[in-house]
Amino acid sequence: MSVRLLTSAAALALSAGVASAEYSLTILHTNDFHARFEPISKYDSGCSAEDDAEGKCFGGSARLMTAINEAKARSNNWVLVDGGDQFQGTLFYTYYKGKLAAEMMNQMGYTAMTVGNHEFDDGPEVLRGFMDAIDFPILMSNADVSREPLLADVLQKSTVIEQGGEKIGLIGLTPQNTDELASPGPNITFTDPSDAVQDEVDKLTEMGVNKIIVLSHSGYGVDQMVAKNTTGVDVIVGGHSNTYLANDDENADGPYPTVVNGVQIVQAYAYGKYLGELNVTFDDEGTVTEASGNPIVMDASVTADEAVAARIAEAAKPLEEIRSKVVAETAEAIEGDRSVCRAMECPMGNLIADAMLARVKDQGIEVAIQNGGGIRASIDAGEVTMGEVLTVLPFQNTLSTFQVSGATLLEALENGVSEVEEGAGRFPQVAGLTFAFDASKPAGERVSDVMVGGAALEMDKTYGVVSNNYVRNGGDGYAMFRDAENAYDYGPDLADVMAEYLAAQGPFKPYTDGRITVK
């Protein structure tokens, strides 16, 4: 639907401070951009200039700028918001941290965003630097930051903006388990999303605000739960689960918007591949009477903004020497998509786990575990550059070796498959062991048939394990590894380990071999 133009009478009413009987708003939105300032391939990884010229690429800040400006021009009344996770994902973040994201978002004219878990990857310090650089509020309602001096009295739970003569309340949400997913430090406590949202809705309602948008980096499932468990929310702009909602694509994860308890829920996949555009009409009581729209794909039909393209090219110069280096060759595309690597054995997971184990096999290590959430992209066939490897493994995690009992290993595997139906990043990609799991059983009782080196797992036996320092220190729910014996977290960068292993294979042929059985 096109946004309804305000009549001159309505415009006069608004200017006089009298509420119009009908108020239309275009909500433009992005989420999980993950530093994809340059165009991406169909695998969400880097896309060459040649492929871009042939129309094979998507996204990138230059296309996004054009699409945003065109969408603003279509509407007489708009906001531009982000569902979190601007940070992390490419060398741009490794090199610039939040500075380039702040520059681009300011230039695009964002109204507000929520804090994603990856905004905490480098602790409160980098988040605070980003906050100081942006021209708009970043919000997080479901956390107590009062004991964190860098964020206390600075990071707001919600805010009120005036748009087109009406007040709109904006509330931020971040994952409740951000302390497991990132590095927020010991001074921040995360709380229940529904309770936090309702508390802010009640405050906003007391202030006379009856149009409320939640910016939620909590996942499609949590968004639906929050919609069901709260009153007074009109729209939830989501993120975190990289959910593709659309009305004209049979591959979509759900309708755009998804309506639960009268709440309009939207999300626009990830990586700048789409710009979400939701047109909402409110009545005088702040109730949504009409909502429609669709994500706009950032393909070759969207012309890149020349000034932004030039700025990104300039920003890329310091990175070029690192990422253009060809490190290996693969005979076929290596599947690393989150929909596979967070649910079952995947070729990229096997490659990474095997590379980890090969690196430390002479140290008495028998088992490798890589969290599926740490695998961020696929790689296409042909030459493999270091830039591609770093897009798959962008977190600068180091190899960690340690020793645990068989019982602890089983507990770790149970944790790994405990949230598989939610697509959680804790799913374990493994080497040196095989196991089966049954997701129809209760969490904690799903894993069976665990074999290490061809022998049945022994509960009281000690096993040598290699993982990454994030998992070893309790990330993604692997708290059972925090007290492991003989832990060493300062091995080589995981991306370097993968690159060197790939290089040693000759033309690499991706594989799965049945090490994980889904019952």
Short mmCIF file of C-alpha atoms in Angstrom, two decimals:
data_model
loop_
_atom_site.label_atom_id
_atom_site.label_comp_id
_atom_site.label_asym_id
_atom_site.label_seq_id
_atom_site.Cartn_x
_atom_site.Cartn_y
_atom_site.Cartn_z
CA MET A 1 0.00 0.00 0.00
CA SER A 2 1.20 3.53 -0.64
CA VAL A 3 1.35 5.74 2.42
CA ARG A 4 -1.73 7.92 2.55
CA LEU A 5 -0.97 11.56 2.06
CA LEU A 6 -2.21 13.83 4.80
CA THR A 7 -4.90 16.17 3.58
CA SER A 8 -4.28 19.85 4.02
CA ALA A 9 -6.94 19.88 6.72
CA ALA A 10 -5.23 17.06 8.57
CA ALA A 11 -1.91 18.80 8.21
CA LEU A 12 -3.43 21.97 9.66
CA ALA A 13 -4.88 19.94 12.51
CA LEU A 14 -1.49 18.42 13.23
CA SER A 15 0.23 21.79 13.13
CA ALA A 16 -2.34 23.10 15.57
CA GLY A 17 -1.48 20.29 17.97
CA VAL A 18 -4.79 18.47 17.51
CA ALA A 19 -4.55 14.71 16.98
CA SER A 20 -5.55 13.64 13.50
CA ALA A 21 -8.14 10.88 13.22
CA GLU A 22 -5.74 8.97 11.06
CA TYR A 23 -1.95 8.93 11.20
CA SER A 24 0.25 7.15 8.66
CA LEU A 25 3.88 6.25 9.22
CA THR A 26 6.46 4.44 7.09
CA ILE A 27 8.86 2.37 9.18
CA LEU A 28 12.08 1.71 7.25
CA HIS A 29 14.27 -0.87 8.95
CA THR A 30 17.43 -2.95 8.82
CA ASN A 31 18.95 -5.52 11.19
CA ASP A 32 22.07 -7.68 11.59
CA PHE A 33 24.12 -5.63 9.13
CA HIS A 34 27.37 -7.13 10.48
CA ALA A 35 29.74 -4.66 8.83
CA ARG A 36 28.74 -5.62 5.27
CA PHE A 37 29.63 -2.18 3.93
CA GLU A 38 30.59 -3.68 0.58
CA PRO A 39 28.28 -5.75 -1.64
CA ILE A 40 27.82 -9.40 -0.74
CA SER A 41 27.46 -12.60 -2.76
CA LYS A 42 24.50 -14.95 -2.61
CA TYR A 43 26.46 -16.70 0.15
CA ASP A 44 26.47 -13.48 2.25
CA SER A 45 30.24 -13.35 1.85
CA GLY A 46 32.42 -11.01 -0.19
CA CYS A 47 31.47 -10.31 -3.82
CA SER A 48 34.08 -9.41 -6.43
CA ALA A 49 33.94 -6.21 -8.48
CA GLU A 50 33.55 -8.36 -11.60
CA ASP A 51 30.52 -10.18 -10.18
CA ASP A 52 29.08 -6.88 -9.00
CA ALA A 53 29.43 -5.44 -12.51
CA GLU A 54 27.58 -8.48 -13.84
CA GLY A 55 24.69 -7.88 -11.43
CA LYS A 56 25.38 -10.87 -9.20
CA CYS A 57 25.84 -9.01 -5.91
CA PHE A 58 23.50 -7.69 -3.21
CA GLY A 59 23.55 -5.05 -0.53
CA GLY A 60 26.38 -2.79 0.47
CA SER A 61 26.11 0.67 2.01
CA ALA A 62 26.00 2.44 -1.36
CA ARG A 63 22.90 0.56 -2.52
CA LEU A 64 21.32 0.90 0.90
CA MET A 65 21.78 4.68 0.80
CA THR A 66 19.99 4.89 -2.54
CA ALA A 67 17.12 2.66 -1.38
CA ILE A 68 16.69 4.60 1.86
CA ASN A 69 16.58 7.93 0.06
CA GLU A 70 14.06 6.59 -2.47
CA ALA A 71 11.88 5.16 0.30
CA LYS A 72 11.96 8.42 2.23
CA ALA A 73 10.87 10.25 -0.94
CA ARG A 74 7.88 7.91 -1.29
CA SER A 75 6.62 8.80 2.16
CA ASN A 76 5.51 12.03 3.73
CA ASN A 77 6.24 10.63 7.20
CA TRP A 78 8.96 8.08 8.03
CA VAL A 79 11.37 6.71 10.61
CA LEU A 80 14.50 4.67 9.90
CA VAL A 81 15.42 2.17 12.62
CA ASP A 82 17.83 -0.73 13.12
CA GLY A 83 17.33 -4.02 14.97
CA GLY A 84 20.92 -4.33 16.22
CA ASP A 85 24.18 -6.11 15.36
CA GLN A 86 25.79 -3.45 13.23
CA PHE A 87 29.09 -4.68 14.73
CA GLN A 88 31.24 -7.65 13.74
CA GLY A 89 31.45 -9.71 10.57
CA THR A 90 34.14 -8.35 8.25
CA LEU A 91 37.57 -6.79 8.34
CA PHE A 92 35.89 -3.37 8.38
CA TYR A 93 34.82 -4.03 11.95
CA THR A 94 38.14 -5.61 12.88
CA TYR A 95 39.92 -2.46 11.68
CA TYR A 96 37.49 0.37 12.44
CA LYS A 97 35.39 -1.12 15.27
CA GLY A 98 32.20 0.99 15.42
CA LYS A 99 33.51 4.14 13.76
CA LEU A 100 32.54 3.35 10.16
CA ALA A 101 29.11 2.04 11.21
CA ALA A 102 28.46 5.29 13.08
CA GLU A 103 29.55 7.37 10.10
CA MET A 104 27.33 5.48 7.65
CA MET A 105 24.28 5.36 9.94
CA ASN A 106 24.53 9.10 10.62
CA GLN A 107 24.74 9.77 6.90
CA MET A 108 21.71 7.55 6.19
CA GLY A 109 19.70 9.41 8.81
CA TYR A 110 18.76 6.68 11.28
CA THR A 111 16.16 7.60 13.87
CA ALA A 112 17.12 4.97 16.48
CA MET A 113 18.48 1.46 16.97
CA THR A 114 18.61 -1.21 19.62
CA VAL A 115 21.70 -2.80 21.14
CA GLY A 116 22.50 -6.18 19.59
CA ASN A 117 24.57 -8.78 21.41
CA HIS A 118 27.49 -8.17 19.02
CA GLU A 119 27.58 -4.53 20.08
CA PHE A 120 29.15 -5.98 23.26
CA ASP A 121 31.80 -8.11 21.50
CA ASP A 122 34.56 -5.75 22.56
CA GLY A 123 33.04 -4.81 25.89
CA PRO A 124 31.23 -1.66 27.02
CA GLU A 125 34.16 0.52 25.90
CA VAL A 126 33.64 0.11 22.16
CA LEU A 127 29.85 0.37 22.53
CA ARG A 128 30.28 3.66 24.42
CA GLY A 129 32.59 4.97 21.69
CA PHE A 130 29.92 4.12 19.12
CA MET A 131 27.25 5.81 21.23
CA ASP A 132 29.35 8.97 21.44
CA ALA A 133 29.71 9.01 17.64
CA ILE A 134 26.07 8.50 16.57
CA ASP A 135 23.47 11.24 16.14
CA PHE A 136 20.53 9.10 17.30
CA PRO A 137 19.59 7.08 20.40
CA ILE A 138 20.55 3.45 20.92
CA LEU A 139 18.20 1.67 23.32
CA MET A 140 18.17 -1.37 25.63
CA SER A 141 15.32 -1.89 28.10
CA ASN A 142 15.98 -5.37 29.49
CA ALA A 143 19.25 -4.77 31.31
CA ASP A 144 20.48 -3.03 34.42
CA VAL A 145 23.54 -0.96 33.46
CA SER A 146 23.61 1.13 36.64
CA ARG A 147 26.82 -0.57 37.84
CA GLU A 148 28.62 -0.08 34.51
CA PRO A 149 30.10 3.45 34.62
CA LEU A 150 30.57 3.61 30.85
CA LEU A 151 26.85 3.10 30.19
CA ALA A 152 25.02 4.18 33.36
CA ASP A 153 22.87 7.28 32.78
CA VAL A 154 23.82 7.19 29.07
CA LEU A 155 22.20 4.06 27.63
CA GLN A 156 18.42 4.60 27.65
CA LYS A 157 15.72 1.94 27.93
CA SER A 158 13.28 3.88 25.75
CA THR A 159 12.79 7.29 24.19
CA VAL A 160 10.03 9.44 22.76
CA ILE A 161 10.34 11.14 19.39
CA GLU A 162 7.98 13.56 17.71
CA GLN A 163 7.26 12.62 14.12
CA GLY A 164 4.67 14.25 11.87
CA GLY A 165 3.08 15.99 14.83
CA GLU A 166 2.63 12.81 16.87
CA LYS A 167 4.64 11.32 19.72
CA ILE A 168 6.08 7.84 19.13
CA GLY A 169 7.61 5.73 21.86
CA LEU A 170 10.63 3.57 20.98
CA ILE A 171 11.85 0.72 23.23
CA GLY A 172 15.03 -1.35 22.81
CA LEU A 173 15.53 -5.07 23.49
CA THR A 174 18.64 -7.24 23.44
CA PRO A 175 19.00 -11.02 24.01
CA GLN A 176 18.49 -11.99 27.64
CA ASN A 177 21.54 -14.30 27.35
CA THR A 178 23.86 -11.61 25.98
CA ASP A 179 26.23 -12.39 28.84
CA GLU A 180 26.68 -15.82 27.18
CA LEU A 181 26.77 -14.51 23.62
CA ALA A 182 29.20 -11.60 23.94
CA SER A 183 31.43 -9.75 26.41
CA PRO A 184 29.31 -7.18 28.27
CA GLY A 185 31.47 -7.52 31.38
CA PRO A 186 30.45 -8.33 34.96
CA ASN A 187 28.57 -5.10 35.69
CA ILE A 188 25.49 -5.58 33.48
CA THR A 189 22.52 -7.77 34.38
CA PHE A 190 20.10 -8.83 31.63
CA THR A 191 16.41 -9.36 32.39
CA ASP A 192 13.20 -10.84 30.98
CA PRO A 193 12.17 -9.15 27.70
CA SER A 194 8.39 -9.18 28.22
CA ASP A 195 8.60 -7.66 31.70
CA ALA A 196 11.06 -5.02 30.53
CA VAL A 197 8.93 -4.02 27.55
CA GLN A 198 5.75 -3.81 29.64
CA ASP A 199 7.49 -1.60 32.20
CA GLU A 200 8.51 0.84 29.47
CA VAL A 201 5.10 0.69 27.75
CA ASP A 202 3.45 1.60 31.06
CA LYS A 203 5.80 4.59 31.51
CA LEU A 204 5.23 5.78 27.96
CA THR A 205 1.46 5.37 28.27
CA GLU A 206 1.46 7.50 31.44
CA MET A 207 3.22 10.18 29.38
CA GLY A 208 0.34 10.12 26.90
CA VAL A 209 2.21 8.18 24.19
CA ASN A 210 -0.08 5.70 22.40
CA LYS A 211 2.05 4.69 19.41
CA ILE A 212 4.84 2.35 20.52
CA ILE A 213 7.51 0.57 18.49
CA VAL A 214 9.85 -2.02 20.01
CA LEU A 215 13.27 -2.39 18.39
CA SER A 216 14.10 -5.97 19.31
CA HIS A 217 17.35 -7.82 18.81
CA SER A 218 15.88 -10.94 20.38
CA GLY A 219 14.79 -13.24 17.56
CA TYR A 220 11.52 -13.96 15.77
CA GLY A 221 10.34 -16.43 18.43
CA VAL A 222 10.96 -14.07 21.34
CA ASP A 223 9.31 -11.23 19.42
CA GLN A 224 6.14 -13.29 19.06
CA MET A 225 6.29 -14.17 22.77
CA VAL A 226 6.70 -10.50 23.74
CA ALA A 227 3.77 -9.56 21.51
CA LYS A 228 1.63 -12.21 23.21
CA ASN A 229 2.70 -11.35 26.76
CA THR A 230 2.40 -7.55 26.64
CA THR A 231 -0.23 -4.91 26.00
CA GLY A 232 0.25 -1.53 24.33
CA VAL A 233 2.93 -2.47 21.76
CA ASP A 234 2.01 -1.64 18.15
CA VAL A 235 5.03 -2.73 16.11
CA ILE A 236 8.10 -4.88 16.78
CA VAL A 237 11.05 -4.39 14.44
CA GLY A 238 13.15 -7.51 14.94
CA GLY A 239 16.65 -8.86 14.54
CA HIS A 240 19.06 -11.53 15.83
CA SER A 241 17.47 -14.57 14.13
CA ASN A 242 18.12 -13.22 10.59
CA THR A 243 14.49 -13.99 9.78
CA TYR A 244 13.28 -13.30 6.25
CA LEU A 245 9.65 -12.20 6.33
CA ALA A 246 7.95 -11.50 3.00
CA ASN A 247 4.61 -11.84 1.23
CA ASP A 248 5.77 -12.64 -2.29
CA ASP A 249 8.41 -15.34 -1.74
CA GLU A 250 7.67 -18.99 -0.97
CA ASN A 251 11.08 -19.22 0.75
CA ALA A 252 10.14 -16.60 3.34
CA ASP A 253 10.08 -17.62 7.01
CA GLY A 254 6.70 -15.99 7.54
CA PRO A 255 4.40 -13.16 6.45
CA TYR A 256 5.37 -9.47 6.47
CA PRO A 257 4.17 -8.29 8.88
CA THR A 258 3.54 -11.27 11.16
CA VAL A 259 0.63 -10.30 13.41
CA VAL A 260 0.47 -11.65 16.99
CA ASN A 261 -1.99 -10.25 19.52
CA GLY A 262 -2.52 -7.26 17.24
CA VAL A 263 1.22 -6.48 17.14
CA GLN A 264 2.87 -6.04 13.72
CA ILE A 265 6.19 -7.95 13.70
CA VAL A 266 8.77 -7.38 10.96
CA GLN A 267 12.36 -8.38 10.27
CA ALA A 268 14.49 -8.01 7.14
CA TYR A 269 16.90 -10.99 7.07
CA ALA A 270 20.45 -9.63 7.50
CA TYR A 271 23.67 -8.22 5.97
CA GLY A 272 21.97 -5.29 4.25
CA LYS A 273 20.45 -7.59 1.63
CA TYR A 274 17.01 -6.05 2.22
CA LEU A 275 15.53 -2.77 3.38
CA GLY A 276 12.29 -3.33 5.26
CA GLU A 277 9.41 -0.97 4.47
CA LEU A 278 6.30 -1.19 6.65
CA ASN A 279 3.46 1.27 6.13
CA VAL A 280 1.27 1.61 9.22
CA THR A 281 -1.93 3.58 9.80
CA PHE A 282 -3.04 4.44 13.35
CA ASP A 283 -6.42 5.69 14.50
CA ASP A 284 -6.90 8.47 17.04
CA GLU A 285 -6.48 6.00 19.94
CA GLY A 286 -3.14 4.79 18.63
CA THR A 287 -4.52 1.48 17.39
CA VAL A 288 -3.09 0.09 14.15
CA THR A 289 -5.91 -0.03 11.60
CA GLU A 290 -3.84 -0.95 8.57
CA ALA A 291 -0.33 -2.34 8.04
CA SER A 292 1.32 -3.54 4.87
CA GLY A 293 4.66 -3.64 3.12
CA ASN A 294 7.51 -5.90 2.12
CA PRO A 295 11.29 -6.04 2.26
CA ILE A 296 13.03 -4.46 -0.75
CA VAL A 297 15.89 -6.58 -2.09
CA MET A 298 19.15 -4.68 -2.59
CA ASP A 299 20.02 -6.30 -5.91
CA ALA A 300 21.48 -4.90 -9.13
CA SER A 301 18.27 -2.98 -9.80
CA VAL A 302 19.23 -0.60 -6.97
CA THR A 303 21.84 1.89 -8.18
CA ALA A 304 24.77 2.42 -5.83
CA ASP A 305 25.17 5.91 -4.40
CA GLU A 306 28.42 7.15 -5.92
CA ALA A 307 29.59 9.20 -2.94
CA VAL A 308 29.03 6.35 -0.49
CA ALA A 309 30.66 3.82 -2.83
CA ALA A 310 33.71 6.09 -3.03
CA ARG A 311 33.84 6.45 0.77
CA ILE A 312 33.65 2.68 1.30
CA ALA A 313 36.35 2.12 -1.33
CA GLU A 314 38.55 4.60 0.54
CA ALA A 315 37.84 2.87 3.86
CA ALA A 316 38.71 -0.49 2.29
CA LYS A 317 42.23 0.49 1.20
CA PRO A 318 43.96 -0.40 4.49
CA LEU A 319 42.24 -3.80 4.42
CA GLU A 320 43.06 -4.78 0.87
CA GLU A 321 46.51 -6.24 1.38
CA ILE A 322 45.22 -8.54 4.12
CA ARG A 323 42.12 -9.84 2.45
CA SER A 324 43.12 -10.09 -1.20
CA LYS A 325 45.75 -12.70 -0.48
CA VAL A 326 44.72 -16.04 -1.99
CA VAL A 327 45.28 -18.70 0.65
CA ALA A 328 43.67 -21.81 -0.81
CA GLU A 329 41.39 -23.29 -3.44
CA THR A 330 38.14 -25.20 -3.09
CA ALA A 331 36.69 -27.49 -5.73
CA GLU A 332 33.11 -26.75 -4.66
CA ALA A 333 31.22 -24.18 -2.61
CA ILE A 334 31.61 -24.81 1.14
CA GLU A 335 28.21 -24.62 2.85
CA GLY A 336 28.30 -22.49 5.98
CA ASP A 337 24.79 -21.07 6.13
CA ARG A 338 23.36 -20.62 9.62
CA SER A 339 20.21 -22.59 8.71
CA VAL A 340 22.41 -25.68 8.25
CA CYS A 341 25.31 -25.15 10.65
CA ARG A 342 23.00 -24.44 13.60
CA ALA A 343 20.88 -27.54 12.99
CA MET A 344 23.00 -30.40 11.70
CA GLU A 345 26.43 -31.46 10.51
CA CYS A 346 27.56 -28.97 7.88
CA PRO A 347 30.58 -28.91 5.52
CA MET A 348 31.99 -25.66 6.93
CA GLY A 349 31.62 -26.98 10.47
CA ASN A 350 33.50 -30.15 9.55
CA LEU A 351 36.25 -28.13 7.89
CA ILE A 352 36.73 -25.84 10.89
CA ALA A 353 36.54 -28.62 13.50
CA ASP A 354 38.93 -30.83 11.52
CA ALA A 355 41.34 -27.91 11.09
CA MET A 356 41.29 -27.23 14.83
CA LEU A 357 41.90 -30.86 15.71
CA ALA A 358 44.67 -31.26 13.13
CA ARG A 359 46.48 -28.25 14.58
CA VAL A 360 46.72 -29.74 18.10
CA LYS A 361 46.55 -33.49 17.53
CA ASP A 362 50.13 -33.89 18.79
CA GLN A 363 49.13 -32.38 22.16
CA GLY A 364 46.95 -35.28 23.31
CA ILE A 365 43.76 -33.61 22.07
CA GLU A 366 41.06 -35.98 20.86
CA VAL A 367 37.95 -33.86 20.30
CA ALA A 368 37.12 -30.53 18.63
CA ILE A 369 33.95 -28.48 19.21
CA GLN A 370 33.08 -25.39 17.21
CA ASN A 371 29.88 -23.46 17.95
CA GLY A 372 27.70 -23.14 14.85
CA GLY A 373 27.02 -19.49 15.68
CA GLY A 374 30.70 -18.72 15.15
CA ILE A 375 30.36 -19.73 11.49
CA ARG A 376 29.20 -16.62 9.68
CA ALA A 377 29.21 -17.36 5.92
CA SER A 378 29.71 -19.86 3.11
CA ILE A 379 32.55 -19.79 0.57
CA ASP A 380 32.02 -20.18 -3.16
CA ALA A 381 34.04 -22.47 -5.42
CA GLY A 382 37.46 -21.47 -6.74
CA GLU A 383 40.19 -19.40 -5.15
CA VAL A 384 39.76 -18.69 -1.45
CA THR A 385 41.05 -15.38 -0.16
CA MET A 386 41.91 -14.48 3.40
CA GLY A 387 39.07 -11.99 3.24
CA GLU A 388 36.62 -14.83 2.63
CA VAL A 389 38.07 -16.84 5.51
CA LEU A 390 37.74 -13.82 7.80
CA THR A 391 34.13 -13.36 6.75
CA VAL A 392 33.44 -16.96 7.81
CA LEU A 393 35.38 -16.53 11.08
CA PRO A 394 35.39 -12.81 11.89
CA PHE A 395 35.59 -12.87 15.67
CA GLN A 396 39.36 -13.11 16.17
CA ASN A 397 38.79 -16.13 18.39
CA THR A 398 41.86 -18.07 19.41
CA LEU A 399 42.34 -21.81 19.72
CA SER A 400 41.72 -23.11 23.25
CA THR A 401 42.81 -26.51 24.54
CA PHE A 402 41.66 -28.05 27.81
CA GLN A 403 40.69 -31.30 29.55
CA VAL A 404 37.27 -32.40 30.77
CA SER A 405 35.57 -35.60 31.87
CA GLY A 406 33.32 -37.62 29.59
CA ALA A 407 30.38 -36.50 31.72
CA THR A 408 31.26 -32.86 31.06
CA LEU A 409 31.65 -33.57 27.37
CA LEU A 410 28.16 -35.07 27.30
CA GLU A 411 26.83 -32.04 29.18
CA ALA A 412 28.44 -29.81 26.55
CA LEU A 413 26.82 -31.71 23.69
CA GLU A 414 23.46 -31.53 25.44
CA ASN A 415 23.90 -27.77 25.75
CA GLY A 416 24.81 -27.62 22.09
CA VAL A 417 21.55 -29.19 20.91
CA SER A 418 19.33 -27.75 23.66
CA GLU A 419 18.03 -24.89 21.53
CA VAL A 420 18.32 -26.36 18.04
CA GLU A 421 14.67 -25.62 17.27
CA GLU A 422 15.41 -21.93 17.83
CA GLY A 423 18.44 -21.94 15.53
CA ALA A 424 20.71 -21.07 18.45
CA GLY A 425 24.41 -20.55 17.80
CA ARG A 426 25.45 -23.08 20.45
CA PHE A 427 24.91 -26.02 18.07
CA PRO A 428 28.15 -28.09 18.12
CA GLN A 429 30.09 -28.82 14.96
CA VAL A 430 32.58 -31.53 15.96
CA ALA A 431 35.62 -33.57 15.04
CA GLY A 432 37.07 -36.65 16.70
CA LEU A 433 33.68 -37.75 17.96
CA THR A 434 30.28 -38.79 16.65
CA PHE A 435 26.90 -38.43 18.29
CA ALA A 436 23.16 -38.54 17.65
CA PHE A 437 20.41 -36.31 18.99
CA ASP A 438 16.63 -36.29 19.08
CA ALA A 439 15.10 -32.81 19.25
CA SER A 440 11.69 -34.23 20.13
CA LYS A 441 13.02 -35.10 23.58
CA PRO A 442 13.40 -32.58 26.42
CA ALA A 443 16.53 -30.42 26.42
CA GLY A 444 19.20 -32.19 28.45
CA GLU A 445 18.01 -35.63 27.33
CA ARG A 446 18.57 -35.42 23.59
CA VAL A 447 22.08 -36.77 22.98
CA SER A 448 22.91 -40.45 22.48
CA ASP A 449 25.45 -42.77 20.87
CA VAL A 450 28.48 -40.63 21.66
CA MET A 451 31.70 -42.18 20.35
CA VAL A 452 35.19 -40.72 20.72
CA GLY A 453 37.78 -42.11 18.35
CA GLY A 454 35.45 -45.01 17.60
CA ALA A 455 34.97 -45.99 21.27
CA ALA A 456 31.97 -45.30 23.47
CA LEU A 457 32.20 -42.19 25.64
CA GLU A 458 33.27 -42.99 29.23
CA MET A 459 31.78 -40.68 31.84
CA ASP A 460 34.76 -40.74 34.22
CA LYS A 461 37.51 -40.68 31.60
CA THR A 462 39.45 -37.45 30.91
CA TYR A 463 39.40 -36.18 27.32
CA GLY A 464 41.49 -33.52 25.64
CA VAL A 465 39.34 -30.95 23.83
CA VAL A 466 40.05 -28.07 21.45
CA SER A 467 37.56 -25.27 20.89
CA ASN A 468 37.74 -21.49 20.59
CA ASN A 469 38.36 -19.15 23.52
CA TYR A 470 34.78 -17.86 23.38
CA VAL A 471 33.27 -21.32 23.93
CA ARG A 472 35.93 -22.35 26.44
CA ASN A 473 35.10 -19.33 28.58
CA GLY A 474 31.39 -20.15 28.70
CA GLY A 475 30.04 -18.50 25.54
CA ASP A 476 26.84 -19.90 23.99
CA GLY A 477 25.95 -21.65 27.23
CA TYR A 478 29.15 -23.73 27.51
CA ALA A 479 29.59 -22.77 31.17
CA MET A 480 30.72 -26.33 31.95
CA PHE A 481 34.05 -25.55 30.21
CA ARG A 482 34.93 -22.59 32.42
CA ASP A 483 36.48 -24.79 35.12
CA ALA A 484 38.23 -27.16 32.72
CA GLU A 485 41.67 -28.44 33.64
CA ASN A 486 44.88 -27.39 31.91
CA ALA A 487 43.07 -24.71 29.91
CA TYR A 488 45.13 -22.66 27.47
CA ASP A 489 43.15 -19.98 25.61
CA TYR A 490 45.90 -18.23 23.69
CA GLY A 491 46.47 -20.39 20.66
CA PRO A 492 46.58 -19.07 17.09
CA ASP A 493 43.67 -17.17 15.54
CA LEU A 494 41.02 -19.62 14.37
CA ALA A 495 40.85 -17.94 10.95
CA ASP A 496 44.58 -18.50 10.45
CA VAL A 497 44.21 -22.14 11.51
CA MET A 498 41.44 -22.67 8.96
CA ALA A 499 43.36 -20.88 6.18
CA GLU A 500 46.52 -22.92 6.74
CA TYR A 501 44.58 -26.19 6.88
CA LEU A 502 42.73 -25.34 3.67
CA ALA A 503 45.99 -24.45 1.94
CA ALA A 504 47.50 -27.81 2.87
CA GLN A 505 44.62 -29.75 1.29
CA GLY A 506 45.19 -28.75 -2.32
CA PRO A 507 41.87 -28.15 -4.10
CA PHE A 508 39.54 -28.74 -1.14
CA LYS A 509 36.47 -30.92 -1.56
CA PRO A 510 33.78 -30.19 1.07
CA TYR A 511 32.26 -33.15 2.86
CA THR A 512 29.92 -34.48 5.48
CA ASP A 513 30.58 -37.95 6.83
CA GLY A 514 27.79 -38.74 9.28
CA ARG A 515 29.51 -37.58 12.46
CA ILE A 516 26.23 -36.03 13.65
CA THR A 517 22.99 -38.01 13.30
CA VAL A 518 19.65 -36.24 13.55
CA LYS A 519 17.01 -38.68 14.81
#
